[in-house]
PDB file of C-alpha atoms in Angstrom:
ATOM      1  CA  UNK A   1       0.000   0.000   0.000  1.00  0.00           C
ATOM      2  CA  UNK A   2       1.472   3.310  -0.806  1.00  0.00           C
ATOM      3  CA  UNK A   3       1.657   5.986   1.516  1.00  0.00           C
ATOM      4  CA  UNK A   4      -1.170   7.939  -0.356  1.00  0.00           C
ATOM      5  CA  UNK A   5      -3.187   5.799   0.047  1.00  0.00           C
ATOM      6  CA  UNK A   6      -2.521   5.022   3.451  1.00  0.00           C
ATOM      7  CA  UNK A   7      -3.412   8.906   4.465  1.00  0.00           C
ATOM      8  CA  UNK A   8      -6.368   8.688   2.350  1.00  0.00           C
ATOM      9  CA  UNK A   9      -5.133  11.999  -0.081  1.00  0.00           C
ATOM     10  CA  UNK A  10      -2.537  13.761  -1.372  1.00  0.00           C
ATOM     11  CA  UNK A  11       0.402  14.310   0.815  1.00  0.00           C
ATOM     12  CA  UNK A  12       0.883  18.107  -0.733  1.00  0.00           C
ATOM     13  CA  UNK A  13      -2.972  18.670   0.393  1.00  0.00           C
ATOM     14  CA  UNK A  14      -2.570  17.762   3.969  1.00  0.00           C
ATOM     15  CA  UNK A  15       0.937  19.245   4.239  1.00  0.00           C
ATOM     16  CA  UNK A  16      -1.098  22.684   3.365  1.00  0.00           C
ATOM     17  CA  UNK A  17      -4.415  22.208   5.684  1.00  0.00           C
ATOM     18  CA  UNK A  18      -1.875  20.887   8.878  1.00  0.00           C
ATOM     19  CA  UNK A  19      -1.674  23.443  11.613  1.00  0.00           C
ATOM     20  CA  UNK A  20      -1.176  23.321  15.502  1.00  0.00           C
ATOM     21  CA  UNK A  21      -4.904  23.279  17.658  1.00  0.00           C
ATOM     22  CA  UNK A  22      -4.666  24.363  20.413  1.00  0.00           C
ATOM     23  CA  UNK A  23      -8.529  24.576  21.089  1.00  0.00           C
ATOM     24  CA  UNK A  24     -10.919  21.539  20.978  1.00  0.00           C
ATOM     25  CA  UNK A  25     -14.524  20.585  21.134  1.00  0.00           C
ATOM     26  CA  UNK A  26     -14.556  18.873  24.642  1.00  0.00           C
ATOM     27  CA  UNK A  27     -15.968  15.405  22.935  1.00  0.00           C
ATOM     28  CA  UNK A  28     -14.136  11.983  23.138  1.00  0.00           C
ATOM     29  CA  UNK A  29     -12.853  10.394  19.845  1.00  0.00           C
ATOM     30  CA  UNK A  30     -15.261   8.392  18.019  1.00  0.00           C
ATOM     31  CA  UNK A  31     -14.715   4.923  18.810  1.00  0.00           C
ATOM     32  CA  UNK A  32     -14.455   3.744  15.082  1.00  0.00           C
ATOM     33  CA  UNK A  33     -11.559   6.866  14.719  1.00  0.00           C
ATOM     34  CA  UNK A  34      -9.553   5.427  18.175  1.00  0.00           C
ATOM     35  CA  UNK A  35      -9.925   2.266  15.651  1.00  0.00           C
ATOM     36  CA  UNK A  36      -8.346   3.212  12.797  1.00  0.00           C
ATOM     37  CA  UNK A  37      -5.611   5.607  14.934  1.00  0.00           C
ATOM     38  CA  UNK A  38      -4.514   2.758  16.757  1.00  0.00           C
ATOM     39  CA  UNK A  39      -4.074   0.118  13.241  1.00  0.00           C
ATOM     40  CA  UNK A  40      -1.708   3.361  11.984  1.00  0.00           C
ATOM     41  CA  UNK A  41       0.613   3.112  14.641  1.00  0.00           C
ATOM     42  CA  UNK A  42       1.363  -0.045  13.624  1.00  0.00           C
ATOM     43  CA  UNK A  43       2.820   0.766  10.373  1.00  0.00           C
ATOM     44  CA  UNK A  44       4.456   3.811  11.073  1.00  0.00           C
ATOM     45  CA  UNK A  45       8.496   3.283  11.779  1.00  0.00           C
ATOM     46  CA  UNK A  46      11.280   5.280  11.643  1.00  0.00           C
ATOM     47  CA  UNK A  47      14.295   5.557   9.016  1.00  0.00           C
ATOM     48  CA  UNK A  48      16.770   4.282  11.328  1.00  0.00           C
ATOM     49  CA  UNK A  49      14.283   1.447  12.376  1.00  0.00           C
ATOM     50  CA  UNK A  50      14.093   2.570  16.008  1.00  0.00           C
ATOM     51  CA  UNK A  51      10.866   1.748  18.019  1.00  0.00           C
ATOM     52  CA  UNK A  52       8.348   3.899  18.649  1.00  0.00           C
ATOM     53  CA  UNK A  53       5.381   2.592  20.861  1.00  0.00           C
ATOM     54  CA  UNK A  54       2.338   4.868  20.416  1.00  0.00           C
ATOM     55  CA  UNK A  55      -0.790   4.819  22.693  1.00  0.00           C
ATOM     56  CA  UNK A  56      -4.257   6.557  22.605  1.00  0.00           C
ATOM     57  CA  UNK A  57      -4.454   8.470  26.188  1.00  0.00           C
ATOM     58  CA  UNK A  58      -7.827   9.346  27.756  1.00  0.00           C
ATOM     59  CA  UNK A  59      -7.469  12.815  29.567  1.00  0.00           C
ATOM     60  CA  UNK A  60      -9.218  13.423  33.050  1.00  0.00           C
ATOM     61  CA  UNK A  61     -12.302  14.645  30.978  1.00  0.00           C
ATOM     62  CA  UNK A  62     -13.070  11.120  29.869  1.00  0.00           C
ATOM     63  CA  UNK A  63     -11.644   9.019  32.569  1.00  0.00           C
ATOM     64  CA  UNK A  64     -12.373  10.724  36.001  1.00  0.00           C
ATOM     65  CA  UNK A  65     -11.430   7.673  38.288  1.00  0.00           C
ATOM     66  CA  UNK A  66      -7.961   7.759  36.916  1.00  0.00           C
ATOM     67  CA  UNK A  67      -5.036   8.261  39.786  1.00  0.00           C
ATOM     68  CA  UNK A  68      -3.179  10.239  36.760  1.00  0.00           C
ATOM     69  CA  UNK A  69      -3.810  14.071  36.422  1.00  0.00           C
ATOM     70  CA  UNK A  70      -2.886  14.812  32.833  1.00  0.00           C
ATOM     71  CA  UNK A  71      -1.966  18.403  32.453  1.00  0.00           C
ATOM     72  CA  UNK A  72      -0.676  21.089  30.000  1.00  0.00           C
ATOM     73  CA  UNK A  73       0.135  24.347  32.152  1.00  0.00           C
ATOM     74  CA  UNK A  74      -3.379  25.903  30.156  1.00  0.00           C
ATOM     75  CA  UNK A  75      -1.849  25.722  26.715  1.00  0.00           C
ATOM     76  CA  UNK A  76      -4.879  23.249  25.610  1.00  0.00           C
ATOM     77  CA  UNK A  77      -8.354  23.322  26.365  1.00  0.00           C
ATOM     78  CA  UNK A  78     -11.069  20.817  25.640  1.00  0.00           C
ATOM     79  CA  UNK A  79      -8.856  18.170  24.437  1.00  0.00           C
ATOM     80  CA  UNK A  80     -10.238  14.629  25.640  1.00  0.00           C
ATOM     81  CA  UNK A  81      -7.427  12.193  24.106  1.00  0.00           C
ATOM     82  CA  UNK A  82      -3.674  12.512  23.684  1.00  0.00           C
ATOM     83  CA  UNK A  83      -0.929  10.707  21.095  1.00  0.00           C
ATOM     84  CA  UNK A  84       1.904   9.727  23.823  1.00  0.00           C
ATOM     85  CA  UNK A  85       4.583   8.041  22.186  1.00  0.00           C
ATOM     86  CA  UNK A  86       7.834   6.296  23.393  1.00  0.00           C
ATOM     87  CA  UNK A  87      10.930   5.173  21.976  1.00  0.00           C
ATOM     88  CA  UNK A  88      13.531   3.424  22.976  1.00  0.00           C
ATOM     89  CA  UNK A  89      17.215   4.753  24.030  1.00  0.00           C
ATOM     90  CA  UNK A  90      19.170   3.968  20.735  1.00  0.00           C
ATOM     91  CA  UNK A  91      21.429   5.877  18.339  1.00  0.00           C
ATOM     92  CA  UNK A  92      19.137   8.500  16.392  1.00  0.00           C
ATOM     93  CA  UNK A  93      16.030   7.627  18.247  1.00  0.00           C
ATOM     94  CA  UNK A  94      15.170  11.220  18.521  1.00  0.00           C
ATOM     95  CA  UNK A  95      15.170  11.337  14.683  1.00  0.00           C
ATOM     96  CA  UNK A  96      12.985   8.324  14.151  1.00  0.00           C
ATOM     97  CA  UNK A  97      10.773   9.517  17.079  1.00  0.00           C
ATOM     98  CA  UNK A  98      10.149  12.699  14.950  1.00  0.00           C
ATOM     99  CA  UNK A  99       9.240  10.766  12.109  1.00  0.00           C
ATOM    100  CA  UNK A 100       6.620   8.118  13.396  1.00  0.00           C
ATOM    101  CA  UNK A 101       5.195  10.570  15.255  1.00  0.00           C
ATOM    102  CA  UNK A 102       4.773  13.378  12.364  1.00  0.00           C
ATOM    103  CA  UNK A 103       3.115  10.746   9.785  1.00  0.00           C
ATOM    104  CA  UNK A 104       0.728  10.191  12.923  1.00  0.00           C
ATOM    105  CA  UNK A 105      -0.201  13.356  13.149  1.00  0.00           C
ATOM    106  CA  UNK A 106      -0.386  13.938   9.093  1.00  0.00           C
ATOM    107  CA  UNK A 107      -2.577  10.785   9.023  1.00  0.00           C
ATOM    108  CA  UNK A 108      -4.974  12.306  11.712  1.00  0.00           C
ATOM    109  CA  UNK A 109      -5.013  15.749   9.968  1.00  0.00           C
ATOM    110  CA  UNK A 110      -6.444  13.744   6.957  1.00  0.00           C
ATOM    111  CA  UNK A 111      -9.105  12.026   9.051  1.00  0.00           C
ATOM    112  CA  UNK A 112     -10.182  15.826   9.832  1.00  0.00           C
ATOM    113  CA  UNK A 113      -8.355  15.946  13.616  1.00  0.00           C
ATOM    114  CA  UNK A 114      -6.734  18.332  15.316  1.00  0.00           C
ATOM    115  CA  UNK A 115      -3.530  18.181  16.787  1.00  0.00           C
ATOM    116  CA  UNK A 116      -0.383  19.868  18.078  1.00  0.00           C
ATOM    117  CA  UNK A 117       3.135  18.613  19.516  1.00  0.00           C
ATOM    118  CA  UNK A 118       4.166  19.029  22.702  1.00  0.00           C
ATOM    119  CA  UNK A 119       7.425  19.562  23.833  1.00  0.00           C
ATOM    120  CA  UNK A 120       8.112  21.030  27.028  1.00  0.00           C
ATOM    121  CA  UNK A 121       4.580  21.932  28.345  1.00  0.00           C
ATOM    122  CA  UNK A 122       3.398  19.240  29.625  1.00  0.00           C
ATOM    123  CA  UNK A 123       3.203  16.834  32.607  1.00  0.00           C
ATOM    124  CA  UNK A 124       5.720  14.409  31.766  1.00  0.00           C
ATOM    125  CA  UNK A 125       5.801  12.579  34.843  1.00  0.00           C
ATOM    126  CA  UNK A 126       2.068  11.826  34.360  1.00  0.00           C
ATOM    127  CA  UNK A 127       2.195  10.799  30.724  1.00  0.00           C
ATOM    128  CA  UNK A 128       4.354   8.744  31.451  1.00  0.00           C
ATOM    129  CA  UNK A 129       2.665   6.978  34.324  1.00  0.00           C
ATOM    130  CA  UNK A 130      -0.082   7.132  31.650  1.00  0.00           C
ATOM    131  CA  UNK A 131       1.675   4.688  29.046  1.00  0.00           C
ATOM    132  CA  UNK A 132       4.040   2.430  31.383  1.00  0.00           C
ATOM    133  CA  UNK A 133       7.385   4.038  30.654  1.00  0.00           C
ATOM    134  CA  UNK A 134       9.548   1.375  30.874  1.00  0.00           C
ATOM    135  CA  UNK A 135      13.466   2.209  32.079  1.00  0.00           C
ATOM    136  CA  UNK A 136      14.530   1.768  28.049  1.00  0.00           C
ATOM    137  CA  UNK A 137      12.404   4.137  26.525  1.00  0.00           C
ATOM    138  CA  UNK A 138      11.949   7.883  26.970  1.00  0.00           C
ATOM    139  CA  UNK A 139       9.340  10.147  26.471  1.00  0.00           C
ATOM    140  CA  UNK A 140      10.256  13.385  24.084  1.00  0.00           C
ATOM    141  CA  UNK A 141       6.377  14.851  23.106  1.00  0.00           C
ATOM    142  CA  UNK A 142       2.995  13.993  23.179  1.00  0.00           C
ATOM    143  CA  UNK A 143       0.229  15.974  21.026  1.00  0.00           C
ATOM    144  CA  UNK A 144      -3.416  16.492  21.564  1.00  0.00           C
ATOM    145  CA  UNK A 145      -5.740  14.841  19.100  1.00  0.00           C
ATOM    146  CA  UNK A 146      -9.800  15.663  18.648  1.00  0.00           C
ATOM    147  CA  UNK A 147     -12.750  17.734  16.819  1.00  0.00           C
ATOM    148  CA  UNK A 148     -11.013  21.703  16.350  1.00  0.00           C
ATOM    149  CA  UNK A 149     -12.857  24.012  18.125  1.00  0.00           C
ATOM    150  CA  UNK A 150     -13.912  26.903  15.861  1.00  0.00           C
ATOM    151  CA  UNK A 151     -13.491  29.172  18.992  1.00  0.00           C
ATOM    152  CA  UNK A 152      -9.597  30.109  19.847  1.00  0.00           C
ATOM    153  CA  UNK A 153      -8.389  30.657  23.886  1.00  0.00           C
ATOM    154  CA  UNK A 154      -6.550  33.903  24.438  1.00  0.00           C
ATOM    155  CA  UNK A 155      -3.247  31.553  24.969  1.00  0.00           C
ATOM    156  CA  UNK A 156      -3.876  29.686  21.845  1.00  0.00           C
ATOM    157  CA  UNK A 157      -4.665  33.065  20.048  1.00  0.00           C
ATOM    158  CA  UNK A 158      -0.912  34.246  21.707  1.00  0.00           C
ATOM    159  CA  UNK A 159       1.018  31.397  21.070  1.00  0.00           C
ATOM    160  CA  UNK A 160      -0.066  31.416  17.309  1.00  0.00           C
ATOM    161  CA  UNK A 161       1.031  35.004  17.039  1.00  0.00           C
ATOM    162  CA  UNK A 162       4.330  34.578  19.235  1.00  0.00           C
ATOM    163  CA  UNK A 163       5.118  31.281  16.938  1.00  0.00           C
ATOM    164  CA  UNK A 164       5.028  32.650  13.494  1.00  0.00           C
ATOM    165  CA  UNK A 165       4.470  29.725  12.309  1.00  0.00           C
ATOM    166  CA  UNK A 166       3.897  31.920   8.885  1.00  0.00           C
ATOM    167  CA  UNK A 167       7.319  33.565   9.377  1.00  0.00           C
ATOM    168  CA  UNK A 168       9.060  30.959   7.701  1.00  0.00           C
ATOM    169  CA  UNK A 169      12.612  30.829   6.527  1.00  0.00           C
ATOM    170  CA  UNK A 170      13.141  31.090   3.099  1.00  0.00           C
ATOM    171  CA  UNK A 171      14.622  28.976   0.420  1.00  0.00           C
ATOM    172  CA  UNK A 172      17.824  31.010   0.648  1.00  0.00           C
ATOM    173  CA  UNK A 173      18.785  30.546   4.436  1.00  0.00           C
ATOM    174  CA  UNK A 174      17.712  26.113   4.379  1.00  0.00           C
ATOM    175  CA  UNK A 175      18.522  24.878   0.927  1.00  0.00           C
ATOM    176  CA  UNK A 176      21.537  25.081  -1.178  1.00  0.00           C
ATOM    177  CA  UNK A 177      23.221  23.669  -4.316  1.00  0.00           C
ATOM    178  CA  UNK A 178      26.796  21.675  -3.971  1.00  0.00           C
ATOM    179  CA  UNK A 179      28.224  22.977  -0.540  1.00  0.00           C
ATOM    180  CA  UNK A 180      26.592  25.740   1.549  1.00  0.00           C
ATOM    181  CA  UNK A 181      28.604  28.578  -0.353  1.00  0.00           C
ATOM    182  CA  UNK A 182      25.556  28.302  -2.709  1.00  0.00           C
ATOM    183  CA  UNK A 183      21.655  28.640  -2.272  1.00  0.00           C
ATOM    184  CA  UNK A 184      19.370  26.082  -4.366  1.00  0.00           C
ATOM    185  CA  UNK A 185      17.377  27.819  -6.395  1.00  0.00           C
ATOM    186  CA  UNK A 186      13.640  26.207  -6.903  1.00  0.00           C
ATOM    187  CA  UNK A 187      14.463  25.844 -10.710  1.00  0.00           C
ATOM    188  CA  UNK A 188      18.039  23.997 -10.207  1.00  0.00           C
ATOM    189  CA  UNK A 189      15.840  21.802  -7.448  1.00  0.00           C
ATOM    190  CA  UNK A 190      13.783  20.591 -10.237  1.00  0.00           C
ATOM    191  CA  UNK A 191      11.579  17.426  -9.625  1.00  0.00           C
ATOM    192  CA  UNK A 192      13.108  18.364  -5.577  1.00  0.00           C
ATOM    193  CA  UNK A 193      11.475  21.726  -5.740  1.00  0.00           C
ATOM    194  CA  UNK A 194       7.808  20.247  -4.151  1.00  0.00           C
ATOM    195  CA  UNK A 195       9.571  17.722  -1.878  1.00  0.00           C
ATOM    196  CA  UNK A 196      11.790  20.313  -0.465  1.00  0.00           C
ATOM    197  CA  UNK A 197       8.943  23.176  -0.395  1.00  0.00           C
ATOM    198  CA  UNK A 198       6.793  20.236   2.296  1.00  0.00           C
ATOM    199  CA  UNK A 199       9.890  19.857   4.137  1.00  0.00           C
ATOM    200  CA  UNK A 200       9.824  23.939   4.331  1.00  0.00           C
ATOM    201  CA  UNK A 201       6.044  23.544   5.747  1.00  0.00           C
ATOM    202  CA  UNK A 202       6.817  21.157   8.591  1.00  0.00           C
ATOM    203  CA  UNK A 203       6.804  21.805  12.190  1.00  0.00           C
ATOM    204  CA  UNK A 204       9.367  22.816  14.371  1.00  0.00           C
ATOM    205  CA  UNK A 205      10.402  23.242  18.232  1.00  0.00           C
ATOM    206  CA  UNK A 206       9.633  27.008  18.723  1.00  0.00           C
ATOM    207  CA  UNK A 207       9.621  27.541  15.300  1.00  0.00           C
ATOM    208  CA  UNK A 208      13.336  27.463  14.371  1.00  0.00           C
ATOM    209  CA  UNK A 209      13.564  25.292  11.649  1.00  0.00           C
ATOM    210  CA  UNK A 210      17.065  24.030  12.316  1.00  0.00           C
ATOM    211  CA  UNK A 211      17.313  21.754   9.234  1.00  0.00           C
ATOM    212  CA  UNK A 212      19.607  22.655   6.206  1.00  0.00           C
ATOM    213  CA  UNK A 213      19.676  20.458   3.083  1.00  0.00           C
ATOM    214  CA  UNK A 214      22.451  20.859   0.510  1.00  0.00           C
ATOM    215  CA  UNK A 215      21.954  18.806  -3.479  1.00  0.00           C
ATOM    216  CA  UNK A 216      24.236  17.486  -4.523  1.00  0.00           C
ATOM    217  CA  UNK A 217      23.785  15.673  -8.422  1.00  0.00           C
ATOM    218  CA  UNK A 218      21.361  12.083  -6.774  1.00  0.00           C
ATOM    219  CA  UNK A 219      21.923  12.891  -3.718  1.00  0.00           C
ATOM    220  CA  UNK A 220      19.928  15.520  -0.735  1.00  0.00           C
ATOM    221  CA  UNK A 221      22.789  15.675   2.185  1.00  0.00           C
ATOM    222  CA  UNK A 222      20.752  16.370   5.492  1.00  0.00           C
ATOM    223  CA  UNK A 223      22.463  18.704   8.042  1.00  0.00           C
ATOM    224  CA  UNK A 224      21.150  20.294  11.628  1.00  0.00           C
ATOM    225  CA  UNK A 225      22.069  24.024  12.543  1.00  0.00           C
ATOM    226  CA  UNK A 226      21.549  23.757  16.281  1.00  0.00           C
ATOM    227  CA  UNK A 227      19.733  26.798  17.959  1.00  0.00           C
ATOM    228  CA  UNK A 228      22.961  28.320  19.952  1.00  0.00           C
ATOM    229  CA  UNK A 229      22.057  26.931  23.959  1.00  0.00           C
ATOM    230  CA  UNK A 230      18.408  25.472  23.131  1.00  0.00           C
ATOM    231  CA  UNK A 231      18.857  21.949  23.905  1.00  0.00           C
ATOM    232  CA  UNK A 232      20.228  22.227  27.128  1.00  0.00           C
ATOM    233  CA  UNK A 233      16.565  23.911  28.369  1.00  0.00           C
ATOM    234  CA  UNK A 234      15.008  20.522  27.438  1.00  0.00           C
ATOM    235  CA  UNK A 235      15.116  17.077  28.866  1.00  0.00           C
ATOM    236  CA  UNK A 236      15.685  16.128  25.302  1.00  0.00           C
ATOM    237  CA  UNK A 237      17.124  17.633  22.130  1.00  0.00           C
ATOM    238  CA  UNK A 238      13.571  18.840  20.281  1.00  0.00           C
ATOM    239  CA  UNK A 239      15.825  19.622  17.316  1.00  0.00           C
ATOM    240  CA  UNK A 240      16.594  16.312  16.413  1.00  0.00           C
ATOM    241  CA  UNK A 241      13.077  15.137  16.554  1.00  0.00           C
ATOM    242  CA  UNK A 242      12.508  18.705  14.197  1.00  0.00           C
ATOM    243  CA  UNK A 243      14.590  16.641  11.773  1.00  0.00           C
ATOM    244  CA  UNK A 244      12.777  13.648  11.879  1.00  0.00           C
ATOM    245  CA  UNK A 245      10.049  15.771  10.888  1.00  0.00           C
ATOM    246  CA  UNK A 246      11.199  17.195   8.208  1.00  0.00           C
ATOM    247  CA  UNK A 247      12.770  13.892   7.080  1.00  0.00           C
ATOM    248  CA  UNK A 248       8.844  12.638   6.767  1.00  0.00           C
ATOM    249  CA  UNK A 249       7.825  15.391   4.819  1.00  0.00           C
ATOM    250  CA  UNK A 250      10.468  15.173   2.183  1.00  0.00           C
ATOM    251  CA  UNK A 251      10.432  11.743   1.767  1.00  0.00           C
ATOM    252  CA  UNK A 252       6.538  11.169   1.487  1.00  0.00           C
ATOM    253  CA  UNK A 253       6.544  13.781  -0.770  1.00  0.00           C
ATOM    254  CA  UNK A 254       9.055  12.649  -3.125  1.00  0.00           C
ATOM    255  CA  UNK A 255       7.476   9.801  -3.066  1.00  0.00           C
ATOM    256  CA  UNK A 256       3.899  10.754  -4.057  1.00  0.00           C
ATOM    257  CA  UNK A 257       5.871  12.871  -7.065  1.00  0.00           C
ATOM    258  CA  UNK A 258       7.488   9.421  -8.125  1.00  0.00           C
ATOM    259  CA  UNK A 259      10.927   9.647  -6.708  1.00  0.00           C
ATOM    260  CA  UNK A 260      12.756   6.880  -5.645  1.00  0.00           C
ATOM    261  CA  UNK A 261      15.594   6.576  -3.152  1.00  0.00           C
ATOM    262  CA  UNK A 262      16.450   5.435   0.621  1.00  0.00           C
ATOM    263  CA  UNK A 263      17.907   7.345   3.526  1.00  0.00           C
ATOM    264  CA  UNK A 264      21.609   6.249   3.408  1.00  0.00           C
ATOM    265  CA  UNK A 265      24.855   7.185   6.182  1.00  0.00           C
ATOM    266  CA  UNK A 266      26.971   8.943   2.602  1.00  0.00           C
ATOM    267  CA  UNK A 267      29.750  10.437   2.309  1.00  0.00           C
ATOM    268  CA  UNK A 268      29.891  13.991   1.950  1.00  0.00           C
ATOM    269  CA  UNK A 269      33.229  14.657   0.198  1.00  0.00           C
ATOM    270  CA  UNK A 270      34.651  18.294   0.977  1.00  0.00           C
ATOM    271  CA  UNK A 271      31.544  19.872   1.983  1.00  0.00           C
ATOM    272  CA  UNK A 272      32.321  22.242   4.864  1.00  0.00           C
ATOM    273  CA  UNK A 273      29.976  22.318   7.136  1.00  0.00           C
ATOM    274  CA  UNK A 274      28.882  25.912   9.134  1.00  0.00           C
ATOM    275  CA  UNK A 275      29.610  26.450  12.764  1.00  0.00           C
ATOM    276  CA  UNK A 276      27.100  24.461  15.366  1.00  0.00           C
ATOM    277  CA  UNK A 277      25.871  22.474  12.031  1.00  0.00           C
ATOM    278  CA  UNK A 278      26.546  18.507  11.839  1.00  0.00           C
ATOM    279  CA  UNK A 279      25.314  15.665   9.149  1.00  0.00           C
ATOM    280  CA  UNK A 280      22.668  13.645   9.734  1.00  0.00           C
ATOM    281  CA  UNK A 281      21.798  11.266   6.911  1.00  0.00           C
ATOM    282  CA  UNK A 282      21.275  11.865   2.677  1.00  0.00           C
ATOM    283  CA  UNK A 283      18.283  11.165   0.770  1.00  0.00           C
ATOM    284  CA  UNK A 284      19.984   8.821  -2.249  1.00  0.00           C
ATOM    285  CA  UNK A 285      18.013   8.864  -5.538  1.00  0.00           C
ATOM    286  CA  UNK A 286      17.433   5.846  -7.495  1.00  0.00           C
ATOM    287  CA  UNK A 287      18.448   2.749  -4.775  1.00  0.00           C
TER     288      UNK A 287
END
């Protein structure tokens, strides 16, 4: 089964209509939607084949003789269910965390949901007490999932505005052609130019946007520009699970548009990278 047809439309399309809710209709999931959620988790993996465990959460709305107190400092409202997700400790887990959990939420933005990750503001020790953390695994984000309210909170309203998510970097400052002494234009990007313009669209830890991709002939070269001091505010490093993200994006995209090719360790020759920037992994056409 492809991945179109897996989310039910066109990748591009929900890409477009995703946005963060804050704000929900307080109404549990259906229980034919907590149905179909929970067969998806099942086929969503990561590129480094890490594993993610996924669980549908009741919040204290729908299950008020619950011990747990799930919480979110005010930041949602109405929201009766929650994505929590855990993956184990491994090399790149972050990254494959980031991915699993994005196609989730892509998948429920084509069902018509409403979601929005969750980094830092949230109850972790509760959430976790929620799924069964075991010692091996760590929790990095949860989201929200439900019916959008029409009506926005004042902090929902706030957060949209402080965000930006509109204010997004340009093609200039993320991709570039050969080594990073050169910007990718979206004509020498070519078939890349719609793949790279969903990976522009994705979400990212306070909006920063931390991936930079550099073509080069088959292959994309995948790099992270850490956020100078950000990482050591969180329990975990939200800007590798950013590129996880974005890794989802691009590569459903290319391959709704018919391109071919597997995340691959390469070698980047002489590129030199920028200061606080390190590779992660290169898209590889045609293997």
């Amino acid at each position: 089964m492809s991945d179109e047809q897996l989310l039910g439309s066109s990748i591009i399309e929900i890409v477009k209509k995703r946005i963060s809710v804050r704000t929900y209709l307080e109404q549990p999931l259906k229980p034919e939607i907590q149905d179909t959620l929970r067969g998806f988790f099942s086929t969503s993996r990561g590129p480094f084949g890490g594993n993610v465990r996924f669980e549908l959460i009741e919040s204290d709305l729908a299950r008020k003789e619950s011990s747990v107190k799930l919480g979110t400092y005010g930041v949602i409202k109405g929201a009766s269910t929650y994505v929590v997700a855990v993956v184990e400790k491994a090399d790149r887990n972050l990254e494959d965390f980031g991915y699993s959990f994005e196609k989730v939420v892509l998948y429920a933005t084509s069902l018509g949901l409403g979601t929005c990750w969750l980094g830092g503001t949230f109850k972790k020790s509760e959430f976790a007490k929620a799924i069964e953390q075991k010692d091996h695994e760590i929790l990095p984000c949860i989201s929200p999932i439900g019916y959008p309210s029409n009506r926005k909170s004042l902090i929902d309203s706030a957060m949209r505005f402080t965000a930006g998510s509109k204010n997004r970097k340009g093609w200039g400052e993320l991709f570039f052609n050969s080594d990073f002494g050169h910007h990718l234009s979206k004509s020498a990007a070519g078939k890349y130019e719609t793949p790279l313009e969903m990976l522009r669209l994705a979400p990212s830890a306070s909006n920063k946007q931390p991936w930079r991709i550099v073509k080069d002939t088959n292959k994309s070269h995948f790099f992270l520009q850490h956020t100078k001091g950000y990482a050591k505010f969180m329990a975990h490093d939200l800007q590798r699970v950013d590129m996880g993200i974005a890794m989802c994006h691009f590569e459903l995209t290319a391959k709704e548009q018919g391109i071919s090719g597997k995340w691959q360790i390469s070698d980047i020759g002489s590129i030199s990278t920028p200061p606080d920037t390190e590779y992660l992994v290169s898209w590889v056409e045609g293997i």
